N, CA and C atoms as an extended XYZ file, in Angstrom:
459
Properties=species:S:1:pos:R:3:atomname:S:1:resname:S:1:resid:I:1 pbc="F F F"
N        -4.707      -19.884       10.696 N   UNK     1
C        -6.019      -20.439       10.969 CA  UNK     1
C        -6.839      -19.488       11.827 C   UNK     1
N        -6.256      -18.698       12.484 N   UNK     2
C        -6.804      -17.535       13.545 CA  UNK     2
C        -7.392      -16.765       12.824 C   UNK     2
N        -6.617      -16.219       12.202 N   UNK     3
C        -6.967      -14.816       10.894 CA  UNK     3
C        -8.321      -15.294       10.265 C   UNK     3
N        -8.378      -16.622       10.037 N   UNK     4
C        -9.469      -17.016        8.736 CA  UNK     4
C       -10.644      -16.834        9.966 C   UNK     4
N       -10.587      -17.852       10.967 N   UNK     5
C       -11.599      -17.482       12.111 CA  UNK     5
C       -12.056      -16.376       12.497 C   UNK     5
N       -11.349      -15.486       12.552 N   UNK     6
C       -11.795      -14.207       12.529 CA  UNK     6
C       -12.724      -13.570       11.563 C   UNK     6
N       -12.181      -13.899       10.753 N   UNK     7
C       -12.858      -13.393        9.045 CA  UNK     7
C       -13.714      -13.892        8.889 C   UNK     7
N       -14.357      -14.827        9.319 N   UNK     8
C       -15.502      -15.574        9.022 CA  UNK     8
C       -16.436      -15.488       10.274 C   UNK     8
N       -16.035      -15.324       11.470 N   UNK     9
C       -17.005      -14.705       12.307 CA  UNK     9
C       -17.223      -13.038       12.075 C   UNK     9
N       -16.070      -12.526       11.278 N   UNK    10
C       -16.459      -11.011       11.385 CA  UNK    10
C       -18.160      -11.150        9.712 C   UNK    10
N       -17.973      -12.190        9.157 N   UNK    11
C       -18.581      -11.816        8.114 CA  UNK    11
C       -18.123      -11.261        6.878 C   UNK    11
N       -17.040      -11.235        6.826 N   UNK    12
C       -15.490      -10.842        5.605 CA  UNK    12
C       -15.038      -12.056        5.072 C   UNK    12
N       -15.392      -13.083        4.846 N   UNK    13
C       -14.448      -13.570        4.327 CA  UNK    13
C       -15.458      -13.827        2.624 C   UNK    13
N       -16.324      -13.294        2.259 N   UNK    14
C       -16.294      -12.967        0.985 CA  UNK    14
C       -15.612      -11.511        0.400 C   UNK    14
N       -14.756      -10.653        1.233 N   UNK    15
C       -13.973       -9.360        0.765 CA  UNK    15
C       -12.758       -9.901        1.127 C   UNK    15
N       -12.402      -10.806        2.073 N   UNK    16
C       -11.123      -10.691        2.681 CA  UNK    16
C       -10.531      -12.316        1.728 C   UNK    16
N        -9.299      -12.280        1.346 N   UNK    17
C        -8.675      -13.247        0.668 CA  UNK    17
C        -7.296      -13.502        1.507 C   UNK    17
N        -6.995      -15.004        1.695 N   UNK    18
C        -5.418      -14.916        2.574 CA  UNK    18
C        -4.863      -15.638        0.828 C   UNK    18
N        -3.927      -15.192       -0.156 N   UNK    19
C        -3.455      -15.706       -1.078 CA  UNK    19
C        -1.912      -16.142       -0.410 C   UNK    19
N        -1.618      -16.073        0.326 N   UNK    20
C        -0.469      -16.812        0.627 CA  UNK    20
C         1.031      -16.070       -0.421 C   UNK    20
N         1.426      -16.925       -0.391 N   UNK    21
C         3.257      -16.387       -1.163 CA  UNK    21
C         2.844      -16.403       -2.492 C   UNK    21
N         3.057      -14.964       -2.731 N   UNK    22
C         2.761      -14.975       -4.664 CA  UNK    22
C         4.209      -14.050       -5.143 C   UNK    22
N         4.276      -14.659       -6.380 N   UNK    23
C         5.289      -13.966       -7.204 CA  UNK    23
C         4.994      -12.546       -8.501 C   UNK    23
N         3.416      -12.941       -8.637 N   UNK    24
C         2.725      -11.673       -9.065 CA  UNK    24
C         2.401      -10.598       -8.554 C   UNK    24
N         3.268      -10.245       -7.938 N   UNK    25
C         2.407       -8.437       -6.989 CA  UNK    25
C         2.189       -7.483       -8.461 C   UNK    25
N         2.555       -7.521       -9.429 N   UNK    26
C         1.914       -6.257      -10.239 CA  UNK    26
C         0.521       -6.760      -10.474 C   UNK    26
N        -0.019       -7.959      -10.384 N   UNK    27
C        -1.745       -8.260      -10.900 CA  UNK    27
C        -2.148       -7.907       -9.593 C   UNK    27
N        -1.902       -8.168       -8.056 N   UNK    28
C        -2.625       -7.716       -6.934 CA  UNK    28
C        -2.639       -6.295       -7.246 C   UNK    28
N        -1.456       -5.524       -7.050 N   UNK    29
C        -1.256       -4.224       -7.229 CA  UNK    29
C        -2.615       -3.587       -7.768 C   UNK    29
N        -2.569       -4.318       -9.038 N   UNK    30
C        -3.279       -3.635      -10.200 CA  UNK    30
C        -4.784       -4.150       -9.912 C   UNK    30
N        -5.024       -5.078       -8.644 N   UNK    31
C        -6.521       -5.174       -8.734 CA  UNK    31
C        -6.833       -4.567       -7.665 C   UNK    31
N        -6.138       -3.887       -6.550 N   UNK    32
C        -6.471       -2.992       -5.566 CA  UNK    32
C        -6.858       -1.525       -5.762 C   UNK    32
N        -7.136       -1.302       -4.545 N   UNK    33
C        -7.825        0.394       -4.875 CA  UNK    33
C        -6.998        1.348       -3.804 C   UNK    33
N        -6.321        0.140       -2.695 N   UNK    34
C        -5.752        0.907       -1.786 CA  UNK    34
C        -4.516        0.155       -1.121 C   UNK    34
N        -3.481        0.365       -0.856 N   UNK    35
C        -2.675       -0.731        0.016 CA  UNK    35
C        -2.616       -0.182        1.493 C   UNK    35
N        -2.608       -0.513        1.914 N   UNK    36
C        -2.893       -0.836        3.395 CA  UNK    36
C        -1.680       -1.618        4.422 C   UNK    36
N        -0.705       -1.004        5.212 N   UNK    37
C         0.077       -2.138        6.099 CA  UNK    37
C        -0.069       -1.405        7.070 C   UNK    37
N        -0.856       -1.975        7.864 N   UNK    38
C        -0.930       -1.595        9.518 CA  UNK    38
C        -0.007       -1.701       10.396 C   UNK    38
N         1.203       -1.424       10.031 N   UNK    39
C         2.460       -2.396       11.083 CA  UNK    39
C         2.025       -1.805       12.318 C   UNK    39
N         2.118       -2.689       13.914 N   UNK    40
C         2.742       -2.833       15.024 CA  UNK    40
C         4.231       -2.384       15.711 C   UNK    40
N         5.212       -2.682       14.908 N   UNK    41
C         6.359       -2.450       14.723 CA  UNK    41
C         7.006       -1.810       13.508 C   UNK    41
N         7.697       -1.149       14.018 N   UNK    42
C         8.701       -0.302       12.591 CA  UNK    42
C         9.026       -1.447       11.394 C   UNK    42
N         8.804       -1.149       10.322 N   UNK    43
C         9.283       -1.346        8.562 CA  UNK    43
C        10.413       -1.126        8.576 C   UNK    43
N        11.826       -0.809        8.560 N   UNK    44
C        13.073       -0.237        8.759 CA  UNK    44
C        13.035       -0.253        6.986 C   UNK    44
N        12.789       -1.239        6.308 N   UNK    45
C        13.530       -0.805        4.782 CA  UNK    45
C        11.835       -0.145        3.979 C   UNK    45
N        10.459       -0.840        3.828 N   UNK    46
C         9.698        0.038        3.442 CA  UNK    46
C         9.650       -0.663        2.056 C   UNK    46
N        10.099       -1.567        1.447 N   UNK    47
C        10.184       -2.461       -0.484 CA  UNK    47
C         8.893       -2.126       -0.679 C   UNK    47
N         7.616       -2.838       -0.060 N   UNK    48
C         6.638       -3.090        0.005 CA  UNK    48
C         5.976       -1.542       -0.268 C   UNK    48
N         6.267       -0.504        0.439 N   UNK    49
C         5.771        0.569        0.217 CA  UNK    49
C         5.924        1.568       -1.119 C   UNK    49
N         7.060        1.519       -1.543 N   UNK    50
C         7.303        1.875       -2.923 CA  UNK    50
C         7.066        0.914       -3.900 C   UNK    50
N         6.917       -0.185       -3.999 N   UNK    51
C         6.541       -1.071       -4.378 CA  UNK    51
C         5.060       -0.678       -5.012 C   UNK    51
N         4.075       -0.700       -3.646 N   UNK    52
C         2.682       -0.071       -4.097 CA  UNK    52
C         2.893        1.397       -4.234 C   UNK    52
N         3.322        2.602       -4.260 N   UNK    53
C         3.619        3.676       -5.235 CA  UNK    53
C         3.634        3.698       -6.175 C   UNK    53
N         4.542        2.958       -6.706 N   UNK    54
C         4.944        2.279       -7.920 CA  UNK    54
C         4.063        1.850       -8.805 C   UNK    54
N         2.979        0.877       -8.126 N   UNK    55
C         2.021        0.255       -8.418 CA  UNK    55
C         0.412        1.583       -8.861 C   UNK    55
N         1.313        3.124       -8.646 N   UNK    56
C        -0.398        4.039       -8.575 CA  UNK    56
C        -1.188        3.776       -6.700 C   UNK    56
N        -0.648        3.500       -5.771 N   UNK    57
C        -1.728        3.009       -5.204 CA  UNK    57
C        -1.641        4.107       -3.867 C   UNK    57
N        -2.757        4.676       -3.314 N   UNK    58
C        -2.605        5.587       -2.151 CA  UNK    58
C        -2.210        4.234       -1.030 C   UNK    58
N        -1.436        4.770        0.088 N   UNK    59
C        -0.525        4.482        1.215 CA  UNK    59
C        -0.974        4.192        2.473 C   UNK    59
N        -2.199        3.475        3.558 N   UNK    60
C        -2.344        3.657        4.815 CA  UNK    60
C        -2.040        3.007        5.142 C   UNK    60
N        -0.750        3.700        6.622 N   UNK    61
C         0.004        2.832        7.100 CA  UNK    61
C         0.085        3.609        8.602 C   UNK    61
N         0.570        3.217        9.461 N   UNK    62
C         1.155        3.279       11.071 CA  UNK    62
C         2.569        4.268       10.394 C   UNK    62
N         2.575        5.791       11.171 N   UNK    63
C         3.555        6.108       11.461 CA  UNK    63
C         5.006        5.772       12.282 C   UNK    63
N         5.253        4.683       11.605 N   UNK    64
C         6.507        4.258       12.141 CA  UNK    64
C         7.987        3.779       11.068 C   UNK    64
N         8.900        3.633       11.467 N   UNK    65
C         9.879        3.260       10.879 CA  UNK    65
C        10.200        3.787        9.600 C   UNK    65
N        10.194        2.532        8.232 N   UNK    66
C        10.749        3.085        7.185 CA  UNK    66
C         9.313        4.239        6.655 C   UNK    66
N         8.300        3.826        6.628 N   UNK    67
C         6.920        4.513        6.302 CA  UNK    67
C         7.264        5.807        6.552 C   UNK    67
N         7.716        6.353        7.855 N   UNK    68
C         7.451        8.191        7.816 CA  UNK    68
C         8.913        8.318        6.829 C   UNK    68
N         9.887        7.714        6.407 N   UNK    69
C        10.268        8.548        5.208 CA  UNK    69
C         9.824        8.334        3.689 C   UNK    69
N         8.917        6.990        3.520 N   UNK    70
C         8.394        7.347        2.117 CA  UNK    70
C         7.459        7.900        1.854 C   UNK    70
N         6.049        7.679        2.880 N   UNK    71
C         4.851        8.201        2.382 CA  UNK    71
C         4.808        9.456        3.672 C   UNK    71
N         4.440       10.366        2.592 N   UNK    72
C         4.216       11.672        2.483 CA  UNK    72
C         2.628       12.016        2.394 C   UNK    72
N         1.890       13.251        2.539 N   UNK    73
C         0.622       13.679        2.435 CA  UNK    73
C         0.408       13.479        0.617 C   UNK    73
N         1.140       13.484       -0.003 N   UNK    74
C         0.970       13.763       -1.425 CA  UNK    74
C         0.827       12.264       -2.199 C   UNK    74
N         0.967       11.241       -0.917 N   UNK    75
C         1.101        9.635       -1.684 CA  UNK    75
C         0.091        8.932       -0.889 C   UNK    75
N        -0.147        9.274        0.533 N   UNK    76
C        -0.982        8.452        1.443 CA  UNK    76
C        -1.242        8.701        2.601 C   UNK    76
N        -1.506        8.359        3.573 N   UNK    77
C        -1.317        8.559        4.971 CA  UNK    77
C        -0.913        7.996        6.346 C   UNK    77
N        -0.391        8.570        7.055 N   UNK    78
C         0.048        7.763        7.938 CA  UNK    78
C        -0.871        7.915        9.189 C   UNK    78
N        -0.867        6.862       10.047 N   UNK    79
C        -1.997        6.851       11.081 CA  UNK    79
C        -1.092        6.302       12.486 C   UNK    79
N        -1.650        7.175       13.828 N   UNK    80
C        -0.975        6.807       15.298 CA  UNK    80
C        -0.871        5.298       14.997 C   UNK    80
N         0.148        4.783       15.576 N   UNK    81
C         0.350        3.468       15.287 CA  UNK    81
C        -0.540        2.745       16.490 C   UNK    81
N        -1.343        1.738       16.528 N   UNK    82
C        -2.517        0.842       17.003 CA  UNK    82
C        -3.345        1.478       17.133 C   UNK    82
N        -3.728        2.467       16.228 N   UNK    83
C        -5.310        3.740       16.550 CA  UNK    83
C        -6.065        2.776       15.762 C   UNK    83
N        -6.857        1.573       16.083 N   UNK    84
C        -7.806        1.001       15.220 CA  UNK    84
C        -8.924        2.104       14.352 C   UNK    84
N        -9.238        3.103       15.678 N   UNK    85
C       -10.340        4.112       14.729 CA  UNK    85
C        -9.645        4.702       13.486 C   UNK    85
N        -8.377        5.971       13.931 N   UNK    86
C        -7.379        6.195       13.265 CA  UNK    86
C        -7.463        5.492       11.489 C   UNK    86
N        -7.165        4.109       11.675 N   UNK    87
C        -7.107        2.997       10.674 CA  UNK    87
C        -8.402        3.020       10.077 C   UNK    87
N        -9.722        2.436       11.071 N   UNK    88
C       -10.833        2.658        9.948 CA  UNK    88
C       -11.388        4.007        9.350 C   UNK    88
N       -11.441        5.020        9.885 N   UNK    89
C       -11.858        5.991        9.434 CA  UNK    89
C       -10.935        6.525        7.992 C   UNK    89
N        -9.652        6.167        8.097 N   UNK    90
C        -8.699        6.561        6.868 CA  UNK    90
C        -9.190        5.617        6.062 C   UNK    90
N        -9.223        4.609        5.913 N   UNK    91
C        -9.523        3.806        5.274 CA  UNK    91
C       -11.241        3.929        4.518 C   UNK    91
N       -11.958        3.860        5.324 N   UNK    92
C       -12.985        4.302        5.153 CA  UNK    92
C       -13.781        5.825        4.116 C   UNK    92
N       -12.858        6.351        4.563 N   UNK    93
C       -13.081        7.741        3.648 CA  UNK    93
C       -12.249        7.579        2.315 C   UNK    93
N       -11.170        6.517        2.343 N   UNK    94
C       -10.373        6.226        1.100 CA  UNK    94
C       -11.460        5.321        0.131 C   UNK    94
N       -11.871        4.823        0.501 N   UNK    95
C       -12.761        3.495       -0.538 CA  UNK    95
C       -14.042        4.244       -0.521 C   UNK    95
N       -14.311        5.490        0.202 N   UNK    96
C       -15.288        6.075       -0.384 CA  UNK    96
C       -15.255        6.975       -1.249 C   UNK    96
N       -14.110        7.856       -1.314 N   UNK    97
C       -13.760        9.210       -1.832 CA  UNK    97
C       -12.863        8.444       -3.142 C   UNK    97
N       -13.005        8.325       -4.097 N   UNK    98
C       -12.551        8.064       -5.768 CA  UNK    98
C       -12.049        8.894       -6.172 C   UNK    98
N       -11.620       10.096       -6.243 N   UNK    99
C       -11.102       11.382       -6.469 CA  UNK    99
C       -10.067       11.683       -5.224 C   UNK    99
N        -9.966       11.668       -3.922 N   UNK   100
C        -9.195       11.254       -2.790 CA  UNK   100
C        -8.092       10.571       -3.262 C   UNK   100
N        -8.378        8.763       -3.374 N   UNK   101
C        -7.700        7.917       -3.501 CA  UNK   101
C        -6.996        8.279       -4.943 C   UNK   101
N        -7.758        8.748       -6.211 N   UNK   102
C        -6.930        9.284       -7.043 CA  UNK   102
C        -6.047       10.140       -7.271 C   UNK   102
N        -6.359       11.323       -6.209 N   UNK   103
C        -5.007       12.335       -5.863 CA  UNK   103
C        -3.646       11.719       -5.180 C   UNK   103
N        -4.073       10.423       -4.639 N   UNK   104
C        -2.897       10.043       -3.597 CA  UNK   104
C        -2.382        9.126       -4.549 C   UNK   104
N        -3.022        8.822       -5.298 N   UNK   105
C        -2.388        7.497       -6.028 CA  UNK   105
C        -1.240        8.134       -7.364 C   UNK   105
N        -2.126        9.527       -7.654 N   UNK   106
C        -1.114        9.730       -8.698 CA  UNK   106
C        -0.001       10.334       -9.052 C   UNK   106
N         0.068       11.062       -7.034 N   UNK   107
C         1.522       10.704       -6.864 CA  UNK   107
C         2.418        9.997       -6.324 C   UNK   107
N         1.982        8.614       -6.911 N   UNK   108
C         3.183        7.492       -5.558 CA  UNK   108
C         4.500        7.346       -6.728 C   UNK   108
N         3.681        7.631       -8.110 N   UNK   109
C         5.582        6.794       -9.069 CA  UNK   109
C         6.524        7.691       -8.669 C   UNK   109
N         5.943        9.308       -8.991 N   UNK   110
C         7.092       10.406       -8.529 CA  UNK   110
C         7.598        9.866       -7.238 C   UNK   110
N         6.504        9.558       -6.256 N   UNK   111
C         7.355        9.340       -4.943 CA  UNK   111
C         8.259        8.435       -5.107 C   UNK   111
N         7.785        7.243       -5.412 N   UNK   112
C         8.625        5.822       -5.376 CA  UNK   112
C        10.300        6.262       -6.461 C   UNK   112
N        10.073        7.073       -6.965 N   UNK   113
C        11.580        7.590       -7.475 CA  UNK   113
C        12.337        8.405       -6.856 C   UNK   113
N        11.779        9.318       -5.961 N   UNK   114
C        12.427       10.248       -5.373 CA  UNK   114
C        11.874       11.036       -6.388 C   UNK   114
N        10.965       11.544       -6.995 N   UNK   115
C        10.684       12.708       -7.512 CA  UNK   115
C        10.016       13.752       -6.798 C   UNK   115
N         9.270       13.811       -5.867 N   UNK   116
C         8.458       14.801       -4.949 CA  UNK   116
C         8.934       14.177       -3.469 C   UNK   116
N         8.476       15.065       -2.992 N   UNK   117
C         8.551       15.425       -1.543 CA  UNK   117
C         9.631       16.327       -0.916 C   UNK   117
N        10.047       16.237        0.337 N   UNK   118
C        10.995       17.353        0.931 CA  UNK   118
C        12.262       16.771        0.271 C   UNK   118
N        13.372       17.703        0.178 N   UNK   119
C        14.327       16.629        0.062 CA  UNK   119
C        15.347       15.809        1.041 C   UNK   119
N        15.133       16.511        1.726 N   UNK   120
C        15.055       15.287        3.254 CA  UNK   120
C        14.696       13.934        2.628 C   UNK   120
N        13.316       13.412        2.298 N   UNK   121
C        12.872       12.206        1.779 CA  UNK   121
C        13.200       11.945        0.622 C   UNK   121
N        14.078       12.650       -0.343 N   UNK   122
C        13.897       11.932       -1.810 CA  UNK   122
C        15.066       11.196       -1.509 C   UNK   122
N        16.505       11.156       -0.994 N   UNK   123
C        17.672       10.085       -0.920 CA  UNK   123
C        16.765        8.582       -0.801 C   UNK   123
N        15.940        8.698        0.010 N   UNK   124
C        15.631        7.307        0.972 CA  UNK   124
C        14.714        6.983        0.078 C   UNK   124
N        13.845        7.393       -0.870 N   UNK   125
C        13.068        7.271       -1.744 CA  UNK   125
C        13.634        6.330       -2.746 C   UNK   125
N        14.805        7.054       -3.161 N   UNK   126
C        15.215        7.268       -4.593 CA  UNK   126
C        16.268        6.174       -4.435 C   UNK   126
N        17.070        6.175       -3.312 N   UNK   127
C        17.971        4.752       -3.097 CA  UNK   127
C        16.676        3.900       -2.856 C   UNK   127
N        15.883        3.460       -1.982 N   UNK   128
C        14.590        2.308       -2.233 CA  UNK   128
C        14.365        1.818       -3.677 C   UNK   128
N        13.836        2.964       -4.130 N   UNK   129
C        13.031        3.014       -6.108 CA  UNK   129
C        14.389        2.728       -6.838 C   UNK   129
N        15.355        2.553       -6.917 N   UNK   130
C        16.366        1.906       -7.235 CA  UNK   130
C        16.505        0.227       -7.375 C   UNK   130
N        16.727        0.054       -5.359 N   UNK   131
C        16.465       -1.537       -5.057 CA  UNK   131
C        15.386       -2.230       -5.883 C   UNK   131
N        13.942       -1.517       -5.784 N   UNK   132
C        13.231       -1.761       -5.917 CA  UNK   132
C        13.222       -2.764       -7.502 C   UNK   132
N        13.552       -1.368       -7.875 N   UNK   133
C        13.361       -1.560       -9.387 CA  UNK   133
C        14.335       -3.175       -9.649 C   UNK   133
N        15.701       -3.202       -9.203 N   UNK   134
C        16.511       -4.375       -9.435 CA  UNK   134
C        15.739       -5.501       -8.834 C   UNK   134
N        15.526       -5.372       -7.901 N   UNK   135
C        14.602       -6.630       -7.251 CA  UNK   135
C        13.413       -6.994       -8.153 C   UNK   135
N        12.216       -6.184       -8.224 N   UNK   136
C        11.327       -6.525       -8.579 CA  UNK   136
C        11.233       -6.059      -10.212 C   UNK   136
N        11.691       -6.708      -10.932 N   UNK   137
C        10.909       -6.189      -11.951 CA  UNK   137
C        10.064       -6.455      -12.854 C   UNK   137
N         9.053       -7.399      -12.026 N   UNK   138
C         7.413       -7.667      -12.529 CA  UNK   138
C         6.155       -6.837      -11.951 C   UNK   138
N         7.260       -5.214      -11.144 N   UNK   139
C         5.999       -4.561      -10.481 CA  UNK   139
C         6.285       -2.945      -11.131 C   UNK   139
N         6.686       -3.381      -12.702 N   UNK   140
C         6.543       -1.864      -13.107 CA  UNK   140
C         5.376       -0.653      -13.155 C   UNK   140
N         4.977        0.105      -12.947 N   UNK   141
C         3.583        0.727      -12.733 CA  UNK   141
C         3.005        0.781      -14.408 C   UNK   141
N         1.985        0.524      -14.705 N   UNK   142
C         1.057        0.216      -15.769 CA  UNK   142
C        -0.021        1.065      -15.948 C   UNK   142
N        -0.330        1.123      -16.919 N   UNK   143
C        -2.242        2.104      -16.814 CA  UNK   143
C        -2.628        0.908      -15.737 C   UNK   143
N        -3.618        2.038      -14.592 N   UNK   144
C        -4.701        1.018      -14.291 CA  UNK   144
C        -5.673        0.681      -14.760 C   UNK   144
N        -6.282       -0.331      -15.088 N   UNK   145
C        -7.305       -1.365      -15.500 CA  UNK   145
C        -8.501       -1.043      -14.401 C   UNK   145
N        -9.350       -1.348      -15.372 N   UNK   146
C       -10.623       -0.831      -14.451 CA  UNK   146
C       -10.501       -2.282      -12.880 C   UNK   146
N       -11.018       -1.964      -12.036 N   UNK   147
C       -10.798       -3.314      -10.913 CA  UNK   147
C       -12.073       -3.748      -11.336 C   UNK   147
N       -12.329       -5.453      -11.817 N   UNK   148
C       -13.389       -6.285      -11.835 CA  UNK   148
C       -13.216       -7.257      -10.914 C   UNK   148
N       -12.059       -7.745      -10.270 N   UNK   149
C       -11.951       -8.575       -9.687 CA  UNK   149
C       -10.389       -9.099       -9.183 C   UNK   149
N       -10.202       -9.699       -8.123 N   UNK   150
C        -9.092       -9.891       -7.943 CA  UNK   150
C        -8.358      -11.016       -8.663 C   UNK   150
N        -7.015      -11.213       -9.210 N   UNK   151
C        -6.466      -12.373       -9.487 CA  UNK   151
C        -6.951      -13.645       -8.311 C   UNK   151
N        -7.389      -14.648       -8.791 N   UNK   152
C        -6.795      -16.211       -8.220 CA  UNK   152
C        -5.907      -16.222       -6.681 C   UNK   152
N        -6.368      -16.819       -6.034 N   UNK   153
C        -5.134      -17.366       -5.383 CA  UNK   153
C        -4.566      -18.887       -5.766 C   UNK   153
């Protein structure tokens, strides 16, 4: 109820959506332009992050935990963890720059397999994009679809 209050005094809550527990992440996936997890605290496993790789999608996240071993300069970026500016300005230059967000996006599948990066990072990659794959497999990566709109909540 906080979050929504917020969103509606910030003037967001026609961009901002709370959809609650969904079992479709490949239609969100596929209606985003960017994924975004700001963690506070370390990710230790990171699903969520190869997940959206997977999905085509560039990466801004808080340098912490599982994040500094999947995303790499070649998938997304990582930002000082609670740098609000840090956060908007990445963000900001991502939803502006279309060619940007397309360089980062089109290498997240290689990433999310362990196909690129040091190889330091491809084990932790490539065991993830594994899990991943057994766990989820309604978030195979697809052509993207032009974005008109988001799925429903």
């Amino acid at each position: 109820a906080q979050l929504r209050a917020e969103t509606r005094r910030a003037g967001l809550d026609d961009r901002i959506r709370f959809l609650g527990e969904r079992v479709d992440t490949s239609a969100l996936y596929a209606a985003a332009d960017v994924y975004c997890q700001p963690n506070l605290t370390p990710d230790a496993f990171g699903l969520t992050f190869v997940e959206a790789l997977h999905a085509g999608l560039p990466i801004v996240t808080a340098r912490l935990g599982g994040a500094v071993e999947i995303v790499d300069a070649t998938c997304g970026v990582l930002v000082p963890p609670v740098s609000r500016g840090a956060l908007t300005e990445t963000l900001l230059r991502l939803v502006q720059d279309e060619s940007e967000r397309g360089k980062l996006g089109l290498h997240g599948p290689a990433r999310a397999t362990g196909g690129s990066g040091s190889p330091a990072n491809r084990v932790p990659c490539r065991t993830i994009g594994s899990l991943r794959g057994r766990i989820c497999r309604s978030c195979r990566p697809s052509p993207r679809p032009p974005r008109s709109s988001m799925p429903a909540a």
